[in-house]
PDB file of C-alpha atoms in Angstrom:
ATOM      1  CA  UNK K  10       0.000   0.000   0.000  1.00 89.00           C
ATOM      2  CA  UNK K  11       1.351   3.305  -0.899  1.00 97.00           C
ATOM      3  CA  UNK K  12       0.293   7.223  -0.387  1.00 98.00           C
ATOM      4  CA  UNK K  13      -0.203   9.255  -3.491  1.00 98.00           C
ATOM      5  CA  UNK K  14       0.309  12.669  -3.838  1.00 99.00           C
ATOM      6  CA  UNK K  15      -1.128  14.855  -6.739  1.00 98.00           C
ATOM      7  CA  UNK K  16      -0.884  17.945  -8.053  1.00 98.00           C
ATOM      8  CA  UNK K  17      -4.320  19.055 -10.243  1.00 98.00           C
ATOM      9  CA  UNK K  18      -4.380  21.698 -13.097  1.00 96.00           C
ATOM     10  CA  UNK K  19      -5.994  20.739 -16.542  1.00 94.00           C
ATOM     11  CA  UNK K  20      -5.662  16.901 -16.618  1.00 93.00           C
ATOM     12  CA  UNK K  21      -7.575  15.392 -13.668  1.00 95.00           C
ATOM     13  CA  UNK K  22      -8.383  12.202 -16.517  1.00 95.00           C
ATOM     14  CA  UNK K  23      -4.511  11.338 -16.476  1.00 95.00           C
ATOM     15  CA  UNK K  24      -4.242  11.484 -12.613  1.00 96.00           C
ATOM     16  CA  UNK K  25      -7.455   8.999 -12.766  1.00 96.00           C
ATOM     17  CA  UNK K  26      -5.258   6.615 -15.042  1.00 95.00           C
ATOM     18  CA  UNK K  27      -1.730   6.714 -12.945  1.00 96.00           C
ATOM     19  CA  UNK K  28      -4.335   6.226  -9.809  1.00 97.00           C
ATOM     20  CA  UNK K  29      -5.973   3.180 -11.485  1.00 95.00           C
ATOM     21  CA  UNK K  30      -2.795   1.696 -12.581  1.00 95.00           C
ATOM     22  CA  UNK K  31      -1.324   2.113  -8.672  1.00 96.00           C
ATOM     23  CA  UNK K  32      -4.536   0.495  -7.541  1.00 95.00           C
ATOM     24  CA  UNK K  33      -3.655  -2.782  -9.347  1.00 95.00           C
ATOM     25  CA  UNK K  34      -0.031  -2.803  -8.633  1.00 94.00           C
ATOM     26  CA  UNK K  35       0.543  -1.673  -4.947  1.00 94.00           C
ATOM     27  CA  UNK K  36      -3.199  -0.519  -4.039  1.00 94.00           C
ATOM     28  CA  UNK K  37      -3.344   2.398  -2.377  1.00 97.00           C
ATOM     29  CA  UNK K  38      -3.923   4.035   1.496  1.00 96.00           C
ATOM     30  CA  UNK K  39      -4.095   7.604   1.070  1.00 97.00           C
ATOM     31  CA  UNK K  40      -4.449  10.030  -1.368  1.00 98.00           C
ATOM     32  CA  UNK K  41      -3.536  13.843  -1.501  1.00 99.00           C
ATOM     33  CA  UNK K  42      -4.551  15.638  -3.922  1.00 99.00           C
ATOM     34  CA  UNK K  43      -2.988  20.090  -4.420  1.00 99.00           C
ATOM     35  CA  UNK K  44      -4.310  22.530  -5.780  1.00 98.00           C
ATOM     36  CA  UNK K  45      -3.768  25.849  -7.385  1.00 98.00           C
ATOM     37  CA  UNK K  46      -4.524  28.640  -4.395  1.00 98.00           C
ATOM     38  CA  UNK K  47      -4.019  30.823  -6.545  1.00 96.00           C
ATOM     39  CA  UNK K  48      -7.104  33.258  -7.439  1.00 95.00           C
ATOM     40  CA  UNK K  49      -6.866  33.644 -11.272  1.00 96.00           C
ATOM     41  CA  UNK K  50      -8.129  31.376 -14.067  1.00 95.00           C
ATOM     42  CA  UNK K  51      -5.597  29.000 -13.376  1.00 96.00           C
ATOM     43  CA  UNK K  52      -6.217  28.771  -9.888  1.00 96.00           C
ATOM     44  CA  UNK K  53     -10.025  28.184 -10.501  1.00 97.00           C
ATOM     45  CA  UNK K  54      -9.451  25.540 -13.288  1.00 97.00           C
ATOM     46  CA  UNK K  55      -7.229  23.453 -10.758  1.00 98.00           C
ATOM     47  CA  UNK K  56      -9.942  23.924  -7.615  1.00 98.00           C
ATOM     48  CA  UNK K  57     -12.620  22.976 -10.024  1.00 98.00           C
ATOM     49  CA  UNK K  58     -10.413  19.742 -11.097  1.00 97.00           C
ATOM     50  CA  UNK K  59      -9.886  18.898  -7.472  1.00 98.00           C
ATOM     51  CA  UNK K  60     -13.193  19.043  -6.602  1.00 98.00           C
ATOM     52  CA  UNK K  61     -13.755  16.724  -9.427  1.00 97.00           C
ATOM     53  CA  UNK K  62     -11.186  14.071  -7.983  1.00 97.00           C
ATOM     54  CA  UNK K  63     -12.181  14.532  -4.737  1.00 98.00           C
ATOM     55  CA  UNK K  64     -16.270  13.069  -5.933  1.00 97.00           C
ATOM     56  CA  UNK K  65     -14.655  10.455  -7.717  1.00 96.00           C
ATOM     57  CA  UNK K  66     -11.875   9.046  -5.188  1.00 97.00           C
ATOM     58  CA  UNK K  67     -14.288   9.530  -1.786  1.00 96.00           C
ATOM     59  CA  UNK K  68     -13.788   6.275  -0.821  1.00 96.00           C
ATOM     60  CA  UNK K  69     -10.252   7.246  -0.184  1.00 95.00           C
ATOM     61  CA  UNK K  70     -11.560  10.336   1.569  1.00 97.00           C
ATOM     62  CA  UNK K  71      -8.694  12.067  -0.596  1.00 98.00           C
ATOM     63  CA  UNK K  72      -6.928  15.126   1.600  1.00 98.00           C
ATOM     64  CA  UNK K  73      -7.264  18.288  -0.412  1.00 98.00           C
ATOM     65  CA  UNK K  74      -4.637  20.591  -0.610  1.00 99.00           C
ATOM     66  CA  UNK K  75      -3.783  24.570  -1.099  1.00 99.00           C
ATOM     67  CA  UNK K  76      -1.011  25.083  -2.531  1.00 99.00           C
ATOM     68  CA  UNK K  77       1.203  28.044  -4.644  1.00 98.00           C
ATOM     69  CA  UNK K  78       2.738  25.840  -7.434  1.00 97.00           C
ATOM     70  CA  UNK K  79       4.676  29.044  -8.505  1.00 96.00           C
ATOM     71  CA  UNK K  80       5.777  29.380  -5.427  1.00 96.00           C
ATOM     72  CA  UNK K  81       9.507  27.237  -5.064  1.00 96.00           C
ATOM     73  CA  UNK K  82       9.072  27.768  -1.220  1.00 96.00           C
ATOM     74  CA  UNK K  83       5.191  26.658  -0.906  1.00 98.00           C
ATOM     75  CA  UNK K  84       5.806  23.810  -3.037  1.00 98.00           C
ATOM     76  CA  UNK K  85       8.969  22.375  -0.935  1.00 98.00           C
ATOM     77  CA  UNK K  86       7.662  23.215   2.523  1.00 98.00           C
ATOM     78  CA  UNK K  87       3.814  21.765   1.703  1.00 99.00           C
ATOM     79  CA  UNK K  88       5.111  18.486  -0.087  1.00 99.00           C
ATOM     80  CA  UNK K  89       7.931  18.125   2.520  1.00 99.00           C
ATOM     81  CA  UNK K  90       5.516  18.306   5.270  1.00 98.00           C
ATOM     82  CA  UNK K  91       3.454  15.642   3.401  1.00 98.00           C
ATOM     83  CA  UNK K  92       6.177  12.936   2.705  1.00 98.00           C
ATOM     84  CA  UNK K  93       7.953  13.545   6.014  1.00 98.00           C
ATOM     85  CA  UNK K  94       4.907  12.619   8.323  1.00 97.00           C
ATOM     86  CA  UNK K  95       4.217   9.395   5.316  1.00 97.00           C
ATOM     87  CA  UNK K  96       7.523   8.101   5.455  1.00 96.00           C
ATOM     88  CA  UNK K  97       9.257   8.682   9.129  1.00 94.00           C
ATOM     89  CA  UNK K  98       5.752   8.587  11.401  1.00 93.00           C
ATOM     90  CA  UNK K  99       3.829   6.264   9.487  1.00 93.00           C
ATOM     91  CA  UNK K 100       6.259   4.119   7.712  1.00 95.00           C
ATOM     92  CA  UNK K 101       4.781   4.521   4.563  1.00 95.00           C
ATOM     93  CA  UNK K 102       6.140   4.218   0.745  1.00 97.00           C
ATOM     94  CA  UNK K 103       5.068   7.354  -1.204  1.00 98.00           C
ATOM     95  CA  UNK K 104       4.391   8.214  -4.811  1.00 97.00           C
ATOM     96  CA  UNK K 105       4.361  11.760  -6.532  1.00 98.00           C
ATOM     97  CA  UNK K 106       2.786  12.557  -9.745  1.00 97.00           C
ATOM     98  CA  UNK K 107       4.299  15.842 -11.732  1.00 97.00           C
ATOM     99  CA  UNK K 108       2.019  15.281 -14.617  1.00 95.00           C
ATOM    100  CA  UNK K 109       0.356  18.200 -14.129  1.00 95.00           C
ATOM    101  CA  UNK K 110       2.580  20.517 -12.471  1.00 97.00           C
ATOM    102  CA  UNK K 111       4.562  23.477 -13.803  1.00 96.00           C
ATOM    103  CA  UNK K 112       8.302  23.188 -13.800  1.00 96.00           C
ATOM    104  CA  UNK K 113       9.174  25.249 -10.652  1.00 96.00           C
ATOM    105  CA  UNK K 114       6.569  22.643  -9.041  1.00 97.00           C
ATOM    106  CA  UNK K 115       8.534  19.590 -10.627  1.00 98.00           C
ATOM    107  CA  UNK K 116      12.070  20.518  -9.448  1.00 96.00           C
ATOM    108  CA  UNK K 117      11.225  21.656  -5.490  1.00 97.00           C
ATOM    109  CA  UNK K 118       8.920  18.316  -5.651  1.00 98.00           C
ATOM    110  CA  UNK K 119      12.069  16.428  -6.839  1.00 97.00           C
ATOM    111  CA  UNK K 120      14.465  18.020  -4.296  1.00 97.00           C
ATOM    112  CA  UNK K 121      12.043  16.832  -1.668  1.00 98.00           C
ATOM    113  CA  UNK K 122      12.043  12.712  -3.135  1.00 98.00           C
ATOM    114  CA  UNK K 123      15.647  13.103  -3.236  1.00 97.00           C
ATOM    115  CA  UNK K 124      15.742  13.359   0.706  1.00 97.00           C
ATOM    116  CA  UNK K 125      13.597  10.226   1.618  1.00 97.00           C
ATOM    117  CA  UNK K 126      14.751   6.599   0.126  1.00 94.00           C
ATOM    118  CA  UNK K 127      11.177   5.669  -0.374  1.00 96.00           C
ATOM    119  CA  UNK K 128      10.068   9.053  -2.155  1.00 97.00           C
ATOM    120  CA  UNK K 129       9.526   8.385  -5.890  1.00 97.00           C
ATOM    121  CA  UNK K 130       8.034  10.434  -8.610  1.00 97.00           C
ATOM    122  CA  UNK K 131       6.146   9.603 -11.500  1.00 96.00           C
ATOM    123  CA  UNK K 132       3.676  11.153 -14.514  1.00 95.00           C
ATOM    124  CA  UNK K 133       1.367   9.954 -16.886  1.00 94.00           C
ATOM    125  CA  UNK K 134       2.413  10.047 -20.221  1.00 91.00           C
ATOM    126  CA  UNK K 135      -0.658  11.172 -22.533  1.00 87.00           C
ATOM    127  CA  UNK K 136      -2.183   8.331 -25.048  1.00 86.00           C
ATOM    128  CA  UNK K 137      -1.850  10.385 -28.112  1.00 77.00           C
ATOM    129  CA  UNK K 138      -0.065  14.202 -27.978  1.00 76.00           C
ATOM    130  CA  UNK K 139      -0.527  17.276 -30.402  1.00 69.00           C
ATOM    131  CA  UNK K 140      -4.113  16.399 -31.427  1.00 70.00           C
ATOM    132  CA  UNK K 141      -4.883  20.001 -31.085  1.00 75.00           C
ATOM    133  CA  UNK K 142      -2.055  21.328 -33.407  1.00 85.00           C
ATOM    134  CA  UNK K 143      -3.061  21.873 -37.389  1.00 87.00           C
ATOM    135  CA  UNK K 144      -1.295  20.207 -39.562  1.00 88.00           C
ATOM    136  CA  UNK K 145       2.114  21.202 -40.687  1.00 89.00           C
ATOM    137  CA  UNK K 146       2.343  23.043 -44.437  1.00 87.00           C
ATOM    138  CA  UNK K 147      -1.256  24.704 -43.986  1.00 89.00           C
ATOM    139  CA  UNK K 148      -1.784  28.536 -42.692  1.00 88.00           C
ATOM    140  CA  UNK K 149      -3.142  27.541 -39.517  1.00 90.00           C
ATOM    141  CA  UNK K 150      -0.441  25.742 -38.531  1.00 90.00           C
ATOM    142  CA  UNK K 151       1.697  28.889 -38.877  1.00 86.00           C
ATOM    143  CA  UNK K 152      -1.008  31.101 -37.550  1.00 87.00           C
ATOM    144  CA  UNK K 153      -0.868  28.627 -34.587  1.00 84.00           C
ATOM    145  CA  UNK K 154       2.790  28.542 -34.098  1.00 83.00           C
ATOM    146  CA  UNK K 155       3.375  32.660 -33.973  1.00 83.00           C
ATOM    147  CA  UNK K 156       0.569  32.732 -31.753  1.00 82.00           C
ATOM    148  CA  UNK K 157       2.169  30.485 -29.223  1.00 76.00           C
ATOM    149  CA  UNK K 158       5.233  32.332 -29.615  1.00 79.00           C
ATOM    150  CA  UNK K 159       3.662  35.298 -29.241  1.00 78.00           C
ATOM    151  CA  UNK K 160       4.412  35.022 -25.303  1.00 72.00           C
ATOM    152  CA  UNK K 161       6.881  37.627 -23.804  1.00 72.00           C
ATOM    153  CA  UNK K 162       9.243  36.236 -21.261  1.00 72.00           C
ATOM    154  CA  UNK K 163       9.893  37.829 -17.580  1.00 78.00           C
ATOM    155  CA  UNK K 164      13.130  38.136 -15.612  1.00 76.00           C
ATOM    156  CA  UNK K 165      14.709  33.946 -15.341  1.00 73.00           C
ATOM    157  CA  UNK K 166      14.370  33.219 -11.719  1.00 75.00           C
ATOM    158  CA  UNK K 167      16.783  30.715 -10.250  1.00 76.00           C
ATOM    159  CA  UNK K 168      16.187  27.044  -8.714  1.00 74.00           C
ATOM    160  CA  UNK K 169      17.282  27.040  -5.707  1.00 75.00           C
ATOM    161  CA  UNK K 170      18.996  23.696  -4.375  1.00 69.00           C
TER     162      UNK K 170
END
């Protein structure tokens, strides 16, 4: 038996699937599921998502969780807190899924699994990928690509280990 921790934004489907495959395999205690804190769309796509997970996983009575995923500092301290009390109090193995969480999320997440021996991290690869581009060698497809380069970049912010 194993805890499961998951981070919710726009995919709550492939969380389902890495949950159902764990079920089979190891079977699972306890689940926790973040969420984006935040108040903007993002924020209410990922609280709307965990809600979702939350109706479909009650018979896990799955822990909800508010967290900053842009936040280096939220992430560590909240997921720390989580796998600390799993591994050293209750002796527990524990799983993370980064599927669905930005990249500042994924690197203080794997900073934390690199502390505990039975830490491990995982995501759900996507059955098919780029459905939702146009195909190449037609004007939407470069309409498409300038508008998703179209997105002006802030000051880089460091990882800190």
């Amino acid at each position: 038996m194993v805890i499961t921790i998951n981070y919710v934004g726009f995919h709550p489907t492939l969380i389902l699937d890495g949950l159902r495959h764990i079920m089979k395999t190891k079977g699972i205690e306890r689940i926790y599921i973040l969420y984006d804190r935040k108040d903007d769309s993002y924020g209410r796509v990922s609280r709307r998502n965990a809600n979702k997970l939350k109706e479909m996983l009650a018979f896990f009575e799955p822990r909800l969780v508010p967290v900053n995923p842009l936040s280096q500092e939220n992430i560590f301290s909240t997921i720390y807190a989580i796998v600390r009390n799993e591994i050293q109090e209750n002796k527990c193995e524990v799983l993370i899924d980064v599927t669905d969480m930005p990249p500042i999320a994924v690197a203080s997440t794997t900073m934390v699994a690199l502390m505990f021996p039975r830490a491990y991290l995982y995501y759900v690869p996507a059955e098919s990928r780029g459905d939702f581009i146009p195909p190449p060698d037609t004007p939407a497809f470069e309409d498409w690509v300038e508008e998703k380069d179209n997105v002006r970049g802030r000051e880089p912010k460091g990882i800190e280990l």
